[in-house]
PDB file of C-alpha atoms in Angstrom:
ATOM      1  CA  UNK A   1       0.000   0.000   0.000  1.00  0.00           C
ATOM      2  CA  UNK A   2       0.810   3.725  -0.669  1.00  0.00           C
ATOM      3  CA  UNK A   3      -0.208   6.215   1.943  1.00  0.00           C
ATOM      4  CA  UNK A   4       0.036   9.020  -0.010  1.00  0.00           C
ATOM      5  CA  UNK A   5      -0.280  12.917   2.024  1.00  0.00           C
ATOM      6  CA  UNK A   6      -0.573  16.196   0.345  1.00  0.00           C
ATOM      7  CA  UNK A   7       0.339  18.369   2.684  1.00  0.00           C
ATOM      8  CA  UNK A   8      -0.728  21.997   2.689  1.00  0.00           C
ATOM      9  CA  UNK A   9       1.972  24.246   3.439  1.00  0.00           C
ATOM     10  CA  UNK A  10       0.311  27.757   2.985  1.00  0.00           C
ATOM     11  CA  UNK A  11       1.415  30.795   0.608  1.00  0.00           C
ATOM     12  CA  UNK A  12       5.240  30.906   1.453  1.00  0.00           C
ATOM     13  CA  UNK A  13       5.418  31.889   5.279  1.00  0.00           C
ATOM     14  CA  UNK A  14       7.189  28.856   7.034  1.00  0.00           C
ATOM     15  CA  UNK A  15       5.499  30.388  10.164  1.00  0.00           C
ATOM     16  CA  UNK A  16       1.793  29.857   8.444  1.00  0.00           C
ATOM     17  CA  UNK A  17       2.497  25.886   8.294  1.00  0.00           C
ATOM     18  CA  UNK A  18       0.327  23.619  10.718  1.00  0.00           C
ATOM     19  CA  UNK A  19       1.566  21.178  13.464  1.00  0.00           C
ATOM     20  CA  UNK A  20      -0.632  18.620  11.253  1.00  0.00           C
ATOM     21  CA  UNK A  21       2.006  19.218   8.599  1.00  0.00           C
ATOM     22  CA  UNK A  22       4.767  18.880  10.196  1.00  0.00           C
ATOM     23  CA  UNK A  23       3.642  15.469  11.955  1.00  0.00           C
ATOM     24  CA  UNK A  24       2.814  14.363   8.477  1.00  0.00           C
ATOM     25  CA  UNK A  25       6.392  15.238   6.755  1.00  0.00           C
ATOM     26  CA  UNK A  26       8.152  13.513   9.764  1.00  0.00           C
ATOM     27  CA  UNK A  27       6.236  10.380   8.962  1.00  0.00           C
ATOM     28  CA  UNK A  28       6.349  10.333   5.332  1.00  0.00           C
ATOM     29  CA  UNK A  29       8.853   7.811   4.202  1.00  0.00           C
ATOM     30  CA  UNK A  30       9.452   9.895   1.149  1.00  0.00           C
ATOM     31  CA  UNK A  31       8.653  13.617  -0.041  1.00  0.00           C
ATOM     32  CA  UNK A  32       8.561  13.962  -3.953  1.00  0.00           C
ATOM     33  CA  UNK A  33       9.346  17.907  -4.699  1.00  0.00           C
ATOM     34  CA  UNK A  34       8.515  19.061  -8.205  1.00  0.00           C
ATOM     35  CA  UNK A  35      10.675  21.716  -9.941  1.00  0.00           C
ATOM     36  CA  UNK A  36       8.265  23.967 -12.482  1.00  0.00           C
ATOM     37  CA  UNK A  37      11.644  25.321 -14.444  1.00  0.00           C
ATOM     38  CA  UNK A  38      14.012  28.136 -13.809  1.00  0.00           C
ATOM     39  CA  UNK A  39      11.621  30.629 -13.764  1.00  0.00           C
ATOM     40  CA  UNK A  40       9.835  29.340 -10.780  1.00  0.00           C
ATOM     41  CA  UNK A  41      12.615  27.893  -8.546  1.00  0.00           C
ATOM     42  CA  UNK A  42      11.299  30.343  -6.072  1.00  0.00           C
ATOM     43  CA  UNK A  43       8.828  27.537  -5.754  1.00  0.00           C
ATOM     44  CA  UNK A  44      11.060  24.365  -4.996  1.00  0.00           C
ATOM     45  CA  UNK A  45      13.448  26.605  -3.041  1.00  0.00           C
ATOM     46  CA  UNK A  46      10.893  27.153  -0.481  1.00  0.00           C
ATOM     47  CA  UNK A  47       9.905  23.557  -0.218  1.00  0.00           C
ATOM     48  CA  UNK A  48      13.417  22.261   0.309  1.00  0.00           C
ATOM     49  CA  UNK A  49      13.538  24.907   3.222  1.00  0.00           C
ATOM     50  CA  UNK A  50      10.815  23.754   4.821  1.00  0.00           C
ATOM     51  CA  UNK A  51      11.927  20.150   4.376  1.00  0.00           C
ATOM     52  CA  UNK A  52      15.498  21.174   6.047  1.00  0.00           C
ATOM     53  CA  UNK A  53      13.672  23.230   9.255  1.00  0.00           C
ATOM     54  CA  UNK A  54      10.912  20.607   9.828  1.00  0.00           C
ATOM     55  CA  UNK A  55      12.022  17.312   9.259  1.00  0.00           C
ATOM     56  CA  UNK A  56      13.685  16.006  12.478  1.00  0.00           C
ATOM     57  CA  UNK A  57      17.573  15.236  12.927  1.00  0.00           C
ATOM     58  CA  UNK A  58      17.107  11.790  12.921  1.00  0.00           C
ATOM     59  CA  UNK A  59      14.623  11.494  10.169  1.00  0.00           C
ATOM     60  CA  UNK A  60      15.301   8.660   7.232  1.00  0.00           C
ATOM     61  CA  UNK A  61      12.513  10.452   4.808  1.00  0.00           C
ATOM     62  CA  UNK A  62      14.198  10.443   1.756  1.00  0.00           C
ATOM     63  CA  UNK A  63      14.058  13.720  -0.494  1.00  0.00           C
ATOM     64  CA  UNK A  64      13.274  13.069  -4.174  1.00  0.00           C
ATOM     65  CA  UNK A  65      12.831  16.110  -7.081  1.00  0.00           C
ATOM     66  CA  UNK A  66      11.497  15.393 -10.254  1.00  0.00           C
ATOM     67  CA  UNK A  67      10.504  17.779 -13.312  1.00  0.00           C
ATOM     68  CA  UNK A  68       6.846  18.253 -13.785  1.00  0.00           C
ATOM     69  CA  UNK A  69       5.673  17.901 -17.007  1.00  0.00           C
ATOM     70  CA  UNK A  70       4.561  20.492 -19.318  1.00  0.00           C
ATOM     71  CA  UNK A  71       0.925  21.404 -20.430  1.00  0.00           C
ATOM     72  CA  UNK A  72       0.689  22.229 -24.053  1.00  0.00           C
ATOM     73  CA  UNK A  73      -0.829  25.909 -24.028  1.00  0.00           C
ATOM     74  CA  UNK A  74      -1.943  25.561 -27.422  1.00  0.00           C
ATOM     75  CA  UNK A  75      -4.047  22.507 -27.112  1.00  0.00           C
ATOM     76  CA  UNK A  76      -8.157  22.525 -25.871  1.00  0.00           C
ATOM     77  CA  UNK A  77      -7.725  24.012 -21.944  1.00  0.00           C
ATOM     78  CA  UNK A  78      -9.744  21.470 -20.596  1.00  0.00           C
ATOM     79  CA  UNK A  79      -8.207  18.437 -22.821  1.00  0.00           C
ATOM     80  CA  UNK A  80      -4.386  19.937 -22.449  1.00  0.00           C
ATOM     81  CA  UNK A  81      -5.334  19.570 -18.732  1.00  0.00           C
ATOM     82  CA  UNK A  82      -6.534  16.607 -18.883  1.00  0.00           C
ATOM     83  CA  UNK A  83      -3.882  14.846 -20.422  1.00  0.00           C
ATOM     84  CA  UNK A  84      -1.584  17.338 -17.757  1.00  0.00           C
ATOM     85  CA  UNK A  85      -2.868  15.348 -14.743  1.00  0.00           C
ATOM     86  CA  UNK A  86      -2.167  11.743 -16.665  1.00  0.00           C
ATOM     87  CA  UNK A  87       1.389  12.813 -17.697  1.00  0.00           C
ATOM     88  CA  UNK A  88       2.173  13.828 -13.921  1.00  0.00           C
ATOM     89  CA  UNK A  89       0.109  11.258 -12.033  1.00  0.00           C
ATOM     90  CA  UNK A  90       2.645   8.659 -14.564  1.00  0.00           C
ATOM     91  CA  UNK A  91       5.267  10.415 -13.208  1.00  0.00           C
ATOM     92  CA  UNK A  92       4.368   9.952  -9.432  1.00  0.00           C
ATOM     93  CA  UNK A  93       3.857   6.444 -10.234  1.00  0.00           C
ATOM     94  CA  UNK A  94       7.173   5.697 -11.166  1.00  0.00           C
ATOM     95  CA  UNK A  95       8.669   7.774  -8.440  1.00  0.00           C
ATOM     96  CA  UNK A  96       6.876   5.597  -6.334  1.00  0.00           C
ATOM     97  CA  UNK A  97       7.670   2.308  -7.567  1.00  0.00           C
ATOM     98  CA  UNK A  98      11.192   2.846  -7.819  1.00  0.00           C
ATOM     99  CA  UNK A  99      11.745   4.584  -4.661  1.00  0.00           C
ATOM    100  CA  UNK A 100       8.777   2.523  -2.608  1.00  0.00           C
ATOM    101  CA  UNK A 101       8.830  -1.103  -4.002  1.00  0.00           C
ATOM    102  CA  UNK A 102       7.157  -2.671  -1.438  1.00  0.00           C
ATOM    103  CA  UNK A 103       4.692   0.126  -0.862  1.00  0.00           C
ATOM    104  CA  UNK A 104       5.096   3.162   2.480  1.00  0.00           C
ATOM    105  CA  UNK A 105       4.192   7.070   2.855  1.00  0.00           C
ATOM    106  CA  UNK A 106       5.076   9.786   0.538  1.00  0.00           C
ATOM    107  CA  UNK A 107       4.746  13.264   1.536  1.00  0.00           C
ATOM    108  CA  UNK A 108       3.388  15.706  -1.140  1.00  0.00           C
ATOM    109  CA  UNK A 109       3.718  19.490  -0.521  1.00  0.00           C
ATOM    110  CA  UNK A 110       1.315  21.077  -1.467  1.00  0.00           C
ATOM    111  CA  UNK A 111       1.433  25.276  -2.329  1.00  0.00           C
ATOM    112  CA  UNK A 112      -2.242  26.793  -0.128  1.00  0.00           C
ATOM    113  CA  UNK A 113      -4.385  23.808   0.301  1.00  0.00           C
ATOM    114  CA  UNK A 114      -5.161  21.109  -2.119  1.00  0.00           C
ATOM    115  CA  UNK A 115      -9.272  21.757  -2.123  1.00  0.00           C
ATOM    116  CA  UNK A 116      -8.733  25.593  -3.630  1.00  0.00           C
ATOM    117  CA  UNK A 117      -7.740  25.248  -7.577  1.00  0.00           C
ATOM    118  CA  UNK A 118      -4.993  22.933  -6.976  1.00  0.00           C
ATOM    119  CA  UNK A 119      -5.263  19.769  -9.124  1.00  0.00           C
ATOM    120  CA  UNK A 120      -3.163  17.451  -6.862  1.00  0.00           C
ATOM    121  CA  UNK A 121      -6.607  15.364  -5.494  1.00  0.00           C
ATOM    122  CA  UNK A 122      -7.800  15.104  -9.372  1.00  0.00           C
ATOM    123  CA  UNK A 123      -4.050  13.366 -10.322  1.00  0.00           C
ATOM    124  CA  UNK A 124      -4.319  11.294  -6.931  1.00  0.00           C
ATOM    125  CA  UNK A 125      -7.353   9.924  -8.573  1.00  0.00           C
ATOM    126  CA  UNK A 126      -5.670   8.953 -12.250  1.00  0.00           C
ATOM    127  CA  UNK A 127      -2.411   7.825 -10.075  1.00  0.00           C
ATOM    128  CA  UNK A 128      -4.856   5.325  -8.637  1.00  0.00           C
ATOM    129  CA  UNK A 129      -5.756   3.947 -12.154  1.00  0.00           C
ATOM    130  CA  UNK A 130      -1.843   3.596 -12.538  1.00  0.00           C
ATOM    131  CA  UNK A 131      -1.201   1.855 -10.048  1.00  0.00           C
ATOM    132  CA  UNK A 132      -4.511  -0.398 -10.130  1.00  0.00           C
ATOM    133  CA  UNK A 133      -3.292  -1.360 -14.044  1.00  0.00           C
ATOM    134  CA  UNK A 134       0.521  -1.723 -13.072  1.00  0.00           C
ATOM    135  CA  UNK A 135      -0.758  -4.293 -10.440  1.00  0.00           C
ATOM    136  CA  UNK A 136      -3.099  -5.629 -12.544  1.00  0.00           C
ATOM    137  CA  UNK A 137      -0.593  -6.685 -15.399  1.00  0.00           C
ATOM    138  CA  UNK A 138       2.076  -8.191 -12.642  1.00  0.00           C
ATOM    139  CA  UNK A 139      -0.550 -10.226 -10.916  1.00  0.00           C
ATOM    140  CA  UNK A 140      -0.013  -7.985  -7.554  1.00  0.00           C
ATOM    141  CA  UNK A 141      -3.089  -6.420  -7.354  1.00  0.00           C
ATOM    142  CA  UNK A 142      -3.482  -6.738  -3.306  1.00  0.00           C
ATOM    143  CA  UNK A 143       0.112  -5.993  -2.496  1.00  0.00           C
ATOM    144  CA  UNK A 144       0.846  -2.769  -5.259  1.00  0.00           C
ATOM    145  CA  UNK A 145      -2.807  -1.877  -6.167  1.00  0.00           C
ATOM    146  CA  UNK A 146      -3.926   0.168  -3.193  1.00  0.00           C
ATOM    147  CA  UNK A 147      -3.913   3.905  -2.371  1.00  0.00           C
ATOM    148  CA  UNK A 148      -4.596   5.545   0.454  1.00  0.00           C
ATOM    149  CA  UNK A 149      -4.650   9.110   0.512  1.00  0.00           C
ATOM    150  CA  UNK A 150      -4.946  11.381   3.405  1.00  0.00           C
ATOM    151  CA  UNK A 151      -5.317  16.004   3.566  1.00  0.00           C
ATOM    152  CA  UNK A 152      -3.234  17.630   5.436  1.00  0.00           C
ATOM    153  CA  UNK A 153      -5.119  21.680   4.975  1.00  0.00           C
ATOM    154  CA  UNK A 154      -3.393  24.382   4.528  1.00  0.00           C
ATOM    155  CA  UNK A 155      -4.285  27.931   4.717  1.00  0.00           C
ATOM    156  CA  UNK A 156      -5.159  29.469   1.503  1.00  0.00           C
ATOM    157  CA  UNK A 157      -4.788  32.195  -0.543  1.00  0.00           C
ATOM    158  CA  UNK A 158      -7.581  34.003   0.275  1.00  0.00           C
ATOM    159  CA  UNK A 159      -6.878  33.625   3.945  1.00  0.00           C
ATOM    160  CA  UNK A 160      -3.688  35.478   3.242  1.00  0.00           C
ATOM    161  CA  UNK A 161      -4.865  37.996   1.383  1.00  0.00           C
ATOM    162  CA  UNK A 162      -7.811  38.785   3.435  1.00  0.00           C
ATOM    163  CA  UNK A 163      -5.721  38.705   6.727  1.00  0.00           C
ATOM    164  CA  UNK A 164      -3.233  41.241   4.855  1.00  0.00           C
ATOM    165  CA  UNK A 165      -6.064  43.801   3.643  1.00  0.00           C
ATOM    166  CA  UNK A 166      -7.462  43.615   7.145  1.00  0.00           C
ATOM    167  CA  UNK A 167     -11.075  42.500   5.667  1.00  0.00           C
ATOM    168  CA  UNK A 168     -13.439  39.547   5.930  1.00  0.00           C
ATOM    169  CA  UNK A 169     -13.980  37.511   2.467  1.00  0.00           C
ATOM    170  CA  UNK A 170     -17.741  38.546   2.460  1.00  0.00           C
ATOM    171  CA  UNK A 171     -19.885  41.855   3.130  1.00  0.00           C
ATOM    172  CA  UNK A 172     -22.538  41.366   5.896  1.00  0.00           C
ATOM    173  CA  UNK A 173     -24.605  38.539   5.964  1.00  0.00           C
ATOM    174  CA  UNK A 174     -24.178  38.221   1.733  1.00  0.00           C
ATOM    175  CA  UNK A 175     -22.808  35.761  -0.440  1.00  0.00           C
ATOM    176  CA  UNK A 176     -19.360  35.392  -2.036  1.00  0.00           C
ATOM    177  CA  UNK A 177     -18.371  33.322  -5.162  1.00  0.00           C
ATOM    178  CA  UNK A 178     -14.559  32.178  -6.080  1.00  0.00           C
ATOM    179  CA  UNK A 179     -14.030  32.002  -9.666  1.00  0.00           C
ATOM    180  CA  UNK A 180     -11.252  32.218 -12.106  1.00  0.00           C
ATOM    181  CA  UNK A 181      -9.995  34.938 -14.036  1.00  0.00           C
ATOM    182  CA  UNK A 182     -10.775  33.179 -17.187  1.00  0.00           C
ATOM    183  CA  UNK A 183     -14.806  33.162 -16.611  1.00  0.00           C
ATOM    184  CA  UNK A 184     -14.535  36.366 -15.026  1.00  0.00           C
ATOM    185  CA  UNK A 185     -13.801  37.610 -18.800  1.00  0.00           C
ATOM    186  CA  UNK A 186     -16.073  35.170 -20.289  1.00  0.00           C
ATOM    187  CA  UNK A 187     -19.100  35.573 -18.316  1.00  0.00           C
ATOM    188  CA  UNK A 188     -18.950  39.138 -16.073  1.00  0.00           C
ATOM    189  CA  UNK A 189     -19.506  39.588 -12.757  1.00  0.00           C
ATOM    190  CA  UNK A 190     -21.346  35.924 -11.402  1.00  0.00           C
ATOM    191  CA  UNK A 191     -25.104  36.640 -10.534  1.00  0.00           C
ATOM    192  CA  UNK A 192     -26.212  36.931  -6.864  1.00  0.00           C
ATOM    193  CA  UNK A 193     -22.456  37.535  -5.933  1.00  0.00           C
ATOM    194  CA  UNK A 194     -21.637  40.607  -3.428  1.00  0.00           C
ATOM    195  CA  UNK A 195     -18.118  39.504  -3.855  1.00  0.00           C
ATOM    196  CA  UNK A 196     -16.198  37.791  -5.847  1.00  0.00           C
ATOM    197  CA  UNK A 197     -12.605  36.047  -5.427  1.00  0.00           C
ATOM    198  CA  UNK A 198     -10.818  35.855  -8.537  1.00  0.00           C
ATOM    199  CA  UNK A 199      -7.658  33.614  -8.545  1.00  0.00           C
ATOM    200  CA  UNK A 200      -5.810  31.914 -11.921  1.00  0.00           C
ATOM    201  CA  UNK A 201      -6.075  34.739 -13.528  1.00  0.00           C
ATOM    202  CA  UNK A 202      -2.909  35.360 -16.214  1.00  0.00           C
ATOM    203  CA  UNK A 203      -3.175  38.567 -15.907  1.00  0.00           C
ATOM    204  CA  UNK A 204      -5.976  42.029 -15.142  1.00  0.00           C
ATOM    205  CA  UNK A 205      -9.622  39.917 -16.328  1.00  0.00           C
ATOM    206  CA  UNK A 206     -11.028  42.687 -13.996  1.00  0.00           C
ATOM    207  CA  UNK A 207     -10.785  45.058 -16.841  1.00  0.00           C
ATOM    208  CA  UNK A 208     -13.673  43.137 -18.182  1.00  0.00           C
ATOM    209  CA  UNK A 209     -15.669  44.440 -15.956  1.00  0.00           C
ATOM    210  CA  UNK A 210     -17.581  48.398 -16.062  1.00  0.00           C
ATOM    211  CA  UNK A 211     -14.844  49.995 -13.129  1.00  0.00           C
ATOM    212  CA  UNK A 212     -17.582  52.156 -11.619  1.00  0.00           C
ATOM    213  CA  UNK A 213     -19.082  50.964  -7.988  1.00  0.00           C
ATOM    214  CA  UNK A 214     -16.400  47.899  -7.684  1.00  0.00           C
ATOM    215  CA  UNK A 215     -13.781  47.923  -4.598  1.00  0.00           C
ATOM    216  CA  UNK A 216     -10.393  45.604  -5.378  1.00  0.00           C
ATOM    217  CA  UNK A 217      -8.001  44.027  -3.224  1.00  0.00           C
ATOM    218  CA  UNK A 218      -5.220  42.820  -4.795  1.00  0.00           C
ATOM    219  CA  UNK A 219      -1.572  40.457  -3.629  1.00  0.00           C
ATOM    220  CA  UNK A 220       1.161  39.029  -4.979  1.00  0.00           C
ATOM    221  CA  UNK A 221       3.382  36.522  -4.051  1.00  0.00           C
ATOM    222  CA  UNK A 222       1.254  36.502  -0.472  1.00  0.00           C
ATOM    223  CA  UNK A 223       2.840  35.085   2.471  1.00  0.00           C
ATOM    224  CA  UNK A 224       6.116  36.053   1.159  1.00  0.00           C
ATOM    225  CA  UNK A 225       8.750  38.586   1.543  1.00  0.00           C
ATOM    226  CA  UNK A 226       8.411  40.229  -1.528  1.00  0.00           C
ATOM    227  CA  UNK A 227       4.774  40.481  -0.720  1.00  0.00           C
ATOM    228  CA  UNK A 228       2.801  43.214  -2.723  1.00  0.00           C
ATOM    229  CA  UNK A 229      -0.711  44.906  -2.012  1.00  0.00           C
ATOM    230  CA  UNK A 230      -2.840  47.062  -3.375  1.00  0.00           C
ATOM    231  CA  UNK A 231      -6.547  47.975  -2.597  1.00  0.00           C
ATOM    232  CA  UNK A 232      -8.697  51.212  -3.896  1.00  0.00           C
ATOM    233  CA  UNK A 233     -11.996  51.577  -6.277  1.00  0.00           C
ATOM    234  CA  UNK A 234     -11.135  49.600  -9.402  1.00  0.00           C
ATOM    235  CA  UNK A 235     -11.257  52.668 -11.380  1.00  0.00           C
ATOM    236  CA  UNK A 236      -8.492  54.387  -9.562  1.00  0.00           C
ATOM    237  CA  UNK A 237      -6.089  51.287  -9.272  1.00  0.00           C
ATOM    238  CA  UNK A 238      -6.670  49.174 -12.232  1.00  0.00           C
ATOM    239  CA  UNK A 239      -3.906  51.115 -14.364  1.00  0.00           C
ATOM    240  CA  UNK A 240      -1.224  50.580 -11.143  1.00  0.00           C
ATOM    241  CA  UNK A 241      -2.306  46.927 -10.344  1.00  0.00           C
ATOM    242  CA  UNK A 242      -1.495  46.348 -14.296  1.00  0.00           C
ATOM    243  CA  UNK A 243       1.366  48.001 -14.106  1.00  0.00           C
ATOM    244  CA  UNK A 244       2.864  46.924 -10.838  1.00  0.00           C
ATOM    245  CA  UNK A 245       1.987  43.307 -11.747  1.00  0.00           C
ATOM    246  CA  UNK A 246       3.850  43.433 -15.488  1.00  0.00           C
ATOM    247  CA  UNK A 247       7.100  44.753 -13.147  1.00  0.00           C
ATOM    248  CA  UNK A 248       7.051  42.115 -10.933  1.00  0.00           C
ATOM    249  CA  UNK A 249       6.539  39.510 -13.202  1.00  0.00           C
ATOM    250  CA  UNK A 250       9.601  40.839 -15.100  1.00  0.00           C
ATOM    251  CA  UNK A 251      11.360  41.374 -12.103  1.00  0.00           C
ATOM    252  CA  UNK A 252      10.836  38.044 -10.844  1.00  0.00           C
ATOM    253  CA  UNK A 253       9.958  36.284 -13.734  1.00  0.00           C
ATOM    254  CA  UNK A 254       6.795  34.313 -12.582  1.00  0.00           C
ATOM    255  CA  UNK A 255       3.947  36.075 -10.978  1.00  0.00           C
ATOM    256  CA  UNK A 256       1.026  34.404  -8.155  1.00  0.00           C
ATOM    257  CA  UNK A 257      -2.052  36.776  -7.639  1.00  0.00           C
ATOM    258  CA  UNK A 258      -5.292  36.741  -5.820  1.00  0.00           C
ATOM    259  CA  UNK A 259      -7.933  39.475  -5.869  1.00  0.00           C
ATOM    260  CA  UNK A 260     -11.377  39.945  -4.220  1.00  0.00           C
ATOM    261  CA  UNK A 261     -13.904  42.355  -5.938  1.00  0.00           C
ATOM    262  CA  UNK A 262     -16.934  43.951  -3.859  1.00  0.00           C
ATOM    263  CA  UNK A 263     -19.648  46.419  -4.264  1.00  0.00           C
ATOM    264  CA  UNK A 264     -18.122  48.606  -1.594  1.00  0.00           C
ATOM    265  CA  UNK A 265     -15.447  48.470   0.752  1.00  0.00           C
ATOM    266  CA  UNK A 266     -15.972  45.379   3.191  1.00  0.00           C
ATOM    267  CA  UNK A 267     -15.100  47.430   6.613  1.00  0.00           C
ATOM    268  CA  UNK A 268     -16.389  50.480   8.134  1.00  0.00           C
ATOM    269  CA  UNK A 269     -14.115  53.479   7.164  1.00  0.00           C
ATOM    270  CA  UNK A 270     -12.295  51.969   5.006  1.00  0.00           C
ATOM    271  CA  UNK A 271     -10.451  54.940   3.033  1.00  0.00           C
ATOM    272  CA  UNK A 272     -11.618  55.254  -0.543  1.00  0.00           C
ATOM    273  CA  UNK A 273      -8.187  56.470  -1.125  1.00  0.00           C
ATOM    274  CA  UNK A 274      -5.965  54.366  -3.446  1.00  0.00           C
ATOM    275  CA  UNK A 275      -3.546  51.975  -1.073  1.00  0.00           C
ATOM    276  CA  UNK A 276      -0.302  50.313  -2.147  1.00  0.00           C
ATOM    277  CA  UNK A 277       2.171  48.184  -0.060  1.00  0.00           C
ATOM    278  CA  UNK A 278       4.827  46.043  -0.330  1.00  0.00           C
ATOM    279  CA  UNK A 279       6.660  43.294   1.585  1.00  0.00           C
ATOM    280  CA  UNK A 280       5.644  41.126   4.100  1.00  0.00           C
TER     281      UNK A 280
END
């Protein structure tokens, strides 16, 4: 058997990682850490820190990075994903199988929390299949076939950002909806929706959207120390959250954003003054 964890490990604040988490690294037999490419070693960098401060002295897990595989951005979305989750859940399998022959735990970490747009629980499901088939064809179906996986939560995003800006997720006693920036610019503003939390988005869908009567809170690269915030009418900031995000992207050369969009300010006294902040 294959206990398999995915860990949440928050937005890149050691500090923001649970005791949950680190009693499941400490039993995992081995942690897989994927490397997304040069651009994003910000990414694997933090994981391997957090391995080295949380995994005991005397600690056999065994540390194993592997190179995710590509989706092909000119494909369907929804097929190139598809296909996305088979190619990596392949990959897991064969970590697995060479590095846990006769089965054990294996630590996943995983970047906020695996329910919130995070596709680790979908490839859990096709790494099943794999291992079911692989079983299957060596006559070992009890002994290799079976996968057990077990959340560790994480806090989100959205916690992060929310905490940062000083505001709760929803106005009084109303409704909020999460959605991506790709049907944000494909279908407007969600009906019934106060607010709305926009994440995945490659880059300013809010400017879909008429400006006049809509609050923003925007972050970047939350939880970490080159943290960046800006909140104001969407009118007024639009032009400097395109702006400041296009420099930090270049800057850094990958980009993680989060924004929540509301009727009004969320808090009593909130200034309608454009606000901008950076770092942690």
């Amino acid at each position: 058997m294959i206990h398999l964890s995915l860990i949440g490990i928050g937005t890149g604040n050691p500090e923001h990682v649970t005791l949950a988490a680190v009693r499941a690294l400490n039993q995992a037999d081995l942690i897989l850490l994927p490397r997304k490419g040069e651009a994003k070693s910000d990414l694997v960098d933090l994981r391997r820190l957090l391995c080295r401060n949380l995994l005991e002295v005397s600690s056999r897990t065994r540390i194993v990075e592997f190179d995710l595989p590509r989706r092909d951005a000119c494909a369907d979305y929804l097929s190139a994903v598809d296909d996305w989750h088979g190619a990596i859940a392949g990959v897991w399998a064969e970590l697995m199988a060479t590095h846990l022959p006769q089965g054990g735990r294996v630590g996943m970490l995983i970047w906020g929390d695996p329910s919130l747009y995070d596709s680790s629980l979908r490839i859990a499901e096709r790494l099943k299949s794999f291992m079911q088939s692989a079983a299957g064809r060596e006559g070992e179906v009890e002994r290799r076939g079976d996968l057990q996986v077990e959340i560790v939560p994480g806090i989100t995003s959205l916690q992060v950002l929310t905490a940062e800006h000083r505001i709760p997720l929803n106005a009084l006693a109303e409704p909020v909806q999460i959605t991506t920036g790709r049907r944000l610019r494909e279908r407007g503003w969600p009906a019934d929706a106060a607010s709305v939390a926009v994440m995945l988005d490659s880059g300013g869908a809010f400017e879909a959207l008429p400006p006049e009567g809509l609050y923003i809170w925007w972050g970047a690269y939350l939880g970490m120390d080159k943290q960046s915030l800006i909140h104001g009418w969407l009118a007024d900031v639009a032009a400097t959250i395109i702006e400041r995000r296009a420099a930090l992207r270049e800057q850094h050369g990958w980009i993680m954003d989060v924004y929540l969009l509301a009727r009004k300010p969320l808090m009593p006294g909130q200034s309608n003054s454009p606000t901008a902040t950076e770092g942690v």
